[in-house]
mmCIF file of C-alpha atoms in Angstrom:
data_model
loop_
_atom_site.group_PDB
_atom_site.id
_atom_site.type_symbol
_atom_site.label_atom_id
_atom_site.label_comp_id
_atom_site.label_asym_id
_atom_site.label_seq_id
_atom_site.Cartn_x
_atom_site.Cartn_y
_atom_site.Cartn_z
ATOM 1 C CA UNK C 1 114.381 58.461 150.429
ATOM 2 C CA UNK C 2 113.400 57.197 146.940
ATOM 3 C CA UNK C 3 113.916 58.928 143.903
ATOM 4 C CA UNK C 4 111.072 60.926 142.490
ATOM 5 C CA UNK C 5 109.147 59.204 139.504
ATOM 6 C CA UNK C 6 108.083 60.640 136.552
ATOM 7 C CA UNK C 7 104.603 61.059 138.367
ATOM 8 C CA UNK C 8 106.202 62.900 140.943
ATOM 9 C CA UNK C 9 107.552 65.609 138.888
ATOM 10 C CA UNK C 10 104.218 66.392 136.874
ATOM 11 C CA UNK C 11 102.799 66.598 140.065
ATOM 12 C CA UNK C 12 104.729 69.333 141.147
ATOM 13 C CA UNK C 13 104.598 70.864 137.787
ATOM 14 C CA UNK C 14 101.301 70.846 137.877
ATOM 15 C CA UNK C 15 101.117 72.568 141.325
ATOM 16 C CA UNK C 16 103.496 75.743 140.075
ATOM 17 C CA UNK C 17 101.305 75.821 136.962
ATOM 18 C CA UNK C 18 100.423 79.353 137.810
ATOM 19 C CA UNK C 19 104.289 80.547 138.262
ATOM 20 C CA UNK C 20 105.288 78.331 134.961
ATOM 21 C CA UNK C 21 102.700 79.935 132.988
ATOM 22 C CA UNK C 22 103.529 83.589 134.555
ATOM 23 C CA UNK C 23 107.132 83.337 133.636
ATOM 24 C CA UNK C 24 106.393 81.914 130.134
ATOM 25 C CA UNK C 25 104.023 84.962 129.678
ATOM 26 C CA UNK C 26 107.034 87.485 130.859
ATOM 27 C CA UNK C 27 109.449 85.846 128.671
ATOM 28 C CA UNK C 28 107.362 86.214 125.516
ATOM 29 C CA UNK C 29 106.530 89.680 126.483
ATOM 30 C CA UNK C 30 110.072 90.437 126.832
ATOM 31 C CA UNK C 31 110.892 88.784 123.737
ATOM 32 C CA UNK C 32 108.338 90.898 121.615
ATOM 33 C CA UNK C 33 109.559 94.153 123.131
ATOM 34 C CA UNK C 34 113.025 93.547 122.020
ATOM 35 C CA UNK C 35 111.856 92.403 118.709
ATOM 36 C CA UNK C 36 109.962 95.898 118.312
ATOM 37 C CA UNK C 37 112.656 98.111 119.952
ATOM 38 C CA UNK C 38 115.660 96.463 118.065
ATOM 39 C CA UNK C 39 116.723 97.214 114.806
ATOM 40 C CA UNK C 40 117.690 94.458 112.563
ATOM 41 C CA UNK C 41 121.178 94.028 111.413
ATOM 42 C CA UNK C 42 122.802 92.890 108.445
ATOM 43 C CA UNK C 43 126.062 91.284 108.253
ATOM 44 C CA UNK C 44 128.670 91.986 105.127
ATOM 45 C CA UNK C 45 131.842 89.814 105.326
ATOM 46 C CA UNK C 46 135.017 90.230 103.074
ATOM 47 C CA UNK C 47 138.189 87.706 102.584
ATOM 48 C CA UNK C 48 141.337 89.568 101.995
ATOM 49 C CA UNK C 49 144.624 88.285 101.979
ATOM 50 C CA UNK C 50 148.546 89.155 101.321
ATOM 51 C CA UNK C 51 149.491 90.014 97.766
ATOM 52 C CA UNK C 52 152.336 87.877 96.394
ATOM 53 C CA UNK C 53 155.287 89.782 94.938
ATOM 54 C CA UNK C 54 158.854 89.244 95.101
ATOM 55 C CA UNK C 55 160.480 89.862 98.452
ATOM 56 C CA UNK C 56 162.905 93.076 98.158
ATOM 57 C CA UNK C 57 166.458 92.027 98.574
ATOM 58 C CA UNK C 58 168.795 92.893 101.679
ATOM 59 C CA UNK C 59 171.450 95.590 101.165
ATOM 60 C CA UNK C 60 173.975 93.130 101.028
ATOM 61 C CA UNK C 61 172.491 91.137 98.319
ATOM 62 C CA UNK C 62 173.986 93.155 95.479
ATOM 63 C CA UNK C 63 176.144 91.252 93.684
ATOM 64 C CA UNK C 64 179.236 93.330 93.831
ATOM 65 C CA UNK C 65 182.520 91.637 94.330
ATOM 66 C CA UNK C 66 184.265 94.512 95.991
ATOM 67 C CA UNK C 67 182.665 96.254 99.516
ATOM 68 C CA UNK C 68 179.463 97.067 97.778
ATOM 69 C CA UNK C 69 177.587 100.657 98.459
ATOM 70 C CA UNK C 70 175.558 99.046 101.612
ATOM 71 C CA UNK C 71 178.148 100.201 104.084
ATOM 72 C CA UNK C 72 177.775 104.112 102.589
ATOM 73 C CA UNK C 73 174.063 104.069 102.700
ATOM 74 C CA UNK C 74 172.721 106.152 104.986
ATOM 75 C CA UNK C 75 169.792 103.328 106.206
ATOM 76 C CA UNK C 76 167.802 106.397 108.082
ATOM 77 C CA UNK C 77 167.892 108.494 104.596
ATOM 78 C CA UNK C 78 166.872 105.428 102.424
ATOM 79 C CA UNK C 79 164.062 104.148 105.224
ATOM 80 C CA UNK C 80 163.012 100.591 106.153
ATOM 81 C CA UNK C 81 161.881 97.506 103.515
ATOM 82 C CA UNK C 82 158.235 97.503 103.485
ATOM 83 C CA UNK C 83 157.830 93.478 103.989
ATOM 84 C CA UNK C 84 154.517 93.879 105.891
ATOM 85 C CA UNK C 85 152.120 95.754 103.795
ATOM 86 C CA UNK C 86 149.332 93.546 104.844
ATOM 87 C CA UNK C 87 149.955 93.920 108.717
ATOM 88 C CA UNK C 88 150.024 98.018 108.106
ATOM 89 C CA UNK C 89 146.514 97.039 105.945
ATOM 90 C CA UNK C 90 145.155 95.404 109.461
ATOM 91 C CA UNK C 91 146.405 97.937 111.519
ATOM 92 C CA UNK C 92 144.980 100.779 109.708
ATOM 93 C CA UNK C 93 141.787 99.395 108.542
ATOM 94 C CA UNK C 94 140.077 101.100 111.730
ATOM 95 C CA UNK C 95 142.274 103.913 112.618
ATOM 96 C CA UNK C 96 142.057 107.838 112.243
ATOM 97 C CA UNK C 97 144.049 107.852 108.875
ATOM 98 C CA UNK C 98 140.760 105.826 107.295
ATOM 99 C CA UNK C 99 138.080 107.194 109.242
ATOM 100 C CA UNK C 100 139.313 110.767 108.130
ATOM 101 C CA UNK C 101 138.997 109.855 104.384
ATOM 102 C CA UNK C 102 135.944 108.064 104.569
ATOM 103 C CA UNK C 103 134.183 111.052 106.097
ATOM 104 C CA UNK C 104 134.760 112.984 102.745
ATOM 105 C CA UNK C 105 132.330 110.609 101.320
ATOM 106 C CA UNK C 106 128.801 111.479 101.123
ATOM 107 C CA UNK C 107 127.530 108.301 100.723
ATOM 108 C CA UNK C 108 129.223 107.183 103.995
ATOM 109 C CA UNK C 109 128.321 110.084 105.890
ATOM 110 C CA UNK C 110 124.267 109.365 105.240
ATOM 111 C CA UNK C 111 124.963 105.361 105.826
ATOM 112 C CA UNK C 112 126.666 106.507 109.448
ATOM 113 C CA UNK C 113 123.521 108.563 110.043
ATOM 114 C CA UNK C 114 121.364 105.296 110.232
ATOM 115 C CA UNK C 115 123.821 103.597 112.289
ATOM 116 C CA UNK C 116 121.831 102.548 115.323
ATOM 117 C CA UNK C 117 120.866 99.182 117.490
ATOM 118 C CA UNK C 118 117.738 100.516 118.849
ATOM 119 C CA UNK C 119 114.886 102.391 117.199
ATOM 120 C CA UNK C 120 114.164 104.577 120.270
ATOM 121 C CA UNK C 121 117.893 106.045 120.207
ATOM 122 C CA UNK C 122 119.426 108.148 117.881
ATOM 123 C CA UNK C 123 122.547 107.205 115.670
ATOM 124 C CA UNK C 124 125.870 108.069 117.572
ATOM 125 C CA UNK C 125 127.821 111.040 116.463
ATOM 126 C CA UNK C 126 130.120 109.938 113.796
ATOM 127 C CA UNK C 127 131.374 113.613 112.643
ATOM 128 C CA UNK C 128 135.215 113.557 113.440
ATOM 129 C CA UNK C 129 137.616 110.806 112.847
ATOM 130 C CA UNK C 130 138.106 110.016 116.048
ATOM 131 C CA UNK C 131 134.466 109.053 116.753
ATOM 132 C CA UNK C 132 134.609 107.023 113.417
ATOM 133 C CA UNK C 133 137.410 105.405 114.302
ATOM 134 C CA UNK C 134 136.525 104.359 118.042
ATOM 135 C CA UNK C 135 133.056 102.991 116.397
ATOM 136 C CA UNK C 136 134.600 101.437 113.555
ATOM 137 C CA UNK C 137 136.700 99.484 116.206
ATOM 138 C CA UNK C 138 133.700 98.116 117.733
ATOM 139 C CA UNK C 139 131.860 97.358 114.768
ATOM 140 C CA UNK C 140 134.437 96.081 112.221
ATOM 141 C CA UNK C 141 136.019 92.733 113.065
ATOM 142 C CA UNK C 142 139.212 91.261 111.563
ATOM 143 C CA UNK C 143 139.150 87.248 112.244
ATOM 144 C CA UNK C 144 141.742 84.903 111.122
ATOM 145 C CA UNK C 145 140.473 81.911 108.639
ATOM 146 C CA UNK C 146 141.919 79.148 110.070
ATOM 147 C CA UNK C 147 145.670 78.775 109.591
ATOM 148 C CA UNK C 148 145.620 80.341 106.538
ATOM 149 C CA UNK C 149 147.162 84.019 105.844
ATOM 150 C CA UNK C 150 143.654 85.167 105.165
ATOM 151 C CA UNK C 151 141.417 87.504 107.091
ATOM 152 C CA UNK C 152 137.562 87.899 107.427
ATOM 153 C CA UNK C 153 136.920 91.668 107.422
ATOM 154 C CA UNK C 154 132.826 91.685 108.890
ATOM 155 C CA UNK C 155 130.644 94.606 109.465
ATOM 156 C CA UNK C 156 127.082 94.824 110.588
ATOM 157 C CA UNK C 157 124.516 97.445 109.496
ATOM 158 C CA UNK C 158 120.565 97.928 109.197
ATOM 159 C CA UNK C 159 120.993 98.673 105.473
ATOM 160 C CA UNK C 160 122.612 95.756 104.135
ATOM 161 C CA UNK C 161 123.383 97.686 100.772
ATOM 162 C CA UNK C 162 125.434 100.210 102.955
ATOM 163 C CA UNK C 163 126.877 97.497 104.732
ATOM 164 C CA UNK C 164 128.729 96.137 101.421
ATOM 165 C CA UNK C 165 129.456 99.575 100.242
ATOM 166 C CA UNK C 166 131.304 100.398 103.677
ATOM 167 C CA UNK C 167 133.420 97.073 103.494
ATOM 168 C CA UNK C 168 134.594 98.226 100.010
ATOM 169 C CA UNK C 169 135.184 101.880 100.651
ATOM 170 C CA UNK C 170 137.242 100.567 103.924
ATOM 171 C CA UNK C 171 139.395 98.308 101.524
ATOM 172 C CA UNK C 172 139.787 100.866 99.076
ATOM 173 C CA UNK C 173 140.638 103.715 101.324
ATOM 174 C CA UNK C 174 143.056 101.683 103.524
ATOM 175 C CA UNK C 175 144.687 100.296 100.273
ATOM 176 C CA UNK C 176 145.149 103.485 98.529
ATOM 177 C CA UNK C 177 146.687 105.128 101.736
ATOM 178 C CA UNK C 178 149.337 101.832 101.869
ATOM 179 C CA UNK C 179 149.942 102.548 98.064
ATOM 180 C CA UNK C 180 150.361 105.915 98.301
ATOM 181 C CA UNK C 181 152.589 105.964 101.228
ATOM 182 C CA UNK C 182 154.586 102.838 99.592
ATOM 183 C CA UNK C 183 155.049 105.047 96.375
ATOM 184 C CA UNK C 184 156.309 108.043 98.205
ATOM 185 C CA UNK C 185 159.015 105.872 100.207
ATOM 186 C CA UNK C 186 160.216 104.452 96.639
ATOM 187 C CA UNK C 187 160.547 107.695 95.125
ATOM 188 C CA UNK C 188 162.654 109.311 97.915
ATOM 189 C CA UNK C 189 164.506 106.129 97.695
ATOM 190 C CA UNK C 190 164.986 106.046 94.033
ATOM 191 C CA UNK C 191 166.148 109.818 94.180
ATOM 192 C CA UNK C 192 168.656 108.763 97.103
ATOM 193 C CA UNK C 193 169.893 105.945 94.755
ATOM 194 C CA UNK C 194 170.644 108.124 91.713
ATOM 195 C CA UNK C 195 172.319 110.551 93.688
ATOM 196 C CA UNK C 196 174.879 107.665 95.078
ATOM 197 C CA UNK C 197 175.144 106.554 91.590
ATOM 198 C CA UNK C 198 176.134 110.108 90.098
ATOM 199 C CA UNK C 199 178.801 110.564 93.069
ATOM 200 C CA UNK C 200 180.627 107.054 92.521
ATOM 201 C CA UNK C 201 183.268 106.206 90.122
ATOM 202 C CA UNK C 202 183.474 102.300 91.343
ATOM 203 C CA UNK C 203 182.059 99.998 88.577
ATOM 204 C CA UNK C 204 181.002 97.572 91.033
ATOM 205 C CA UNK C 205 179.045 100.295 93.150
ATOM 206 C CA UNK C 206 177.423 101.595 90.010
ATOM 207 C CA UNK C 207 176.599 97.951 89.289
ATOM 208 C CA UNK C 208 174.935 97.417 92.514
ATOM 209 C CA UNK C 209 173.278 100.880 92.887
ATOM 210 C CA UNK C 210 171.542 100.000 89.256
ATOM 211 C CA UNK C 211 170.143 96.939 90.833
ATOM 212 C CA UNK C 212 168.619 98.220 93.852
ATOM 213 C CA UNK C 213 167.183 100.690 91.454
ATOM 214 C CA UNK C 214 165.673 97.964 89.537
ATOM 215 C CA UNK C 215 164.567 96.630 92.729
ATOM 216 C CA UNK C 216 162.760 99.748 93.872
ATOM 217 C CA UNK C 217 161.011 99.755 90.470
ATOM 218 C CA UNK C 218 159.497 96.163 91.374
ATOM 219 C CA UNK C 219 158.120 97.687 94.328
#
């Protein structure tokens, strides 16, 4: 059996010319329908990364010569040390707490009312934090940037101006929630350390507690 030559292939194509033209026409028609019905989407991107700040020392790193206050500190009352604020930022960016804050902004609600992919379908109902959170998980991507600590946050919308606004509001809202939570925790820690400093007469303990208070001021 001999291999088909170019002439054989062209001959077969000519014989199937009706089917080829019909297939090309159907494909062209489907493409035109798709272009007419889909709503153009614009992509906005934001690069974010962890902030540089001095690490919060452990309780044992107090510099006291005698057994310091670490052994007497109620760890549950003092709270956990916040070392992963950026991880928290990634985690809450599309969660209910952020969605609830966004729904208080009329400009955001107006833009969300136009969030649709097809012209013949209405925009999805995004009037509750739960619905908006689920929608954000489908429409906001957080991608690693190579082997760096940076993240690329990507959002798509039919209005490029709103896509930029939404990314900025997402960042500001998540950042504000983390800052507020950290401020509240820090205030509770400072009040707790102040109370311990008032109750102790040991100079080493007072010095160590003062150092811990200064650390909380840095936070």
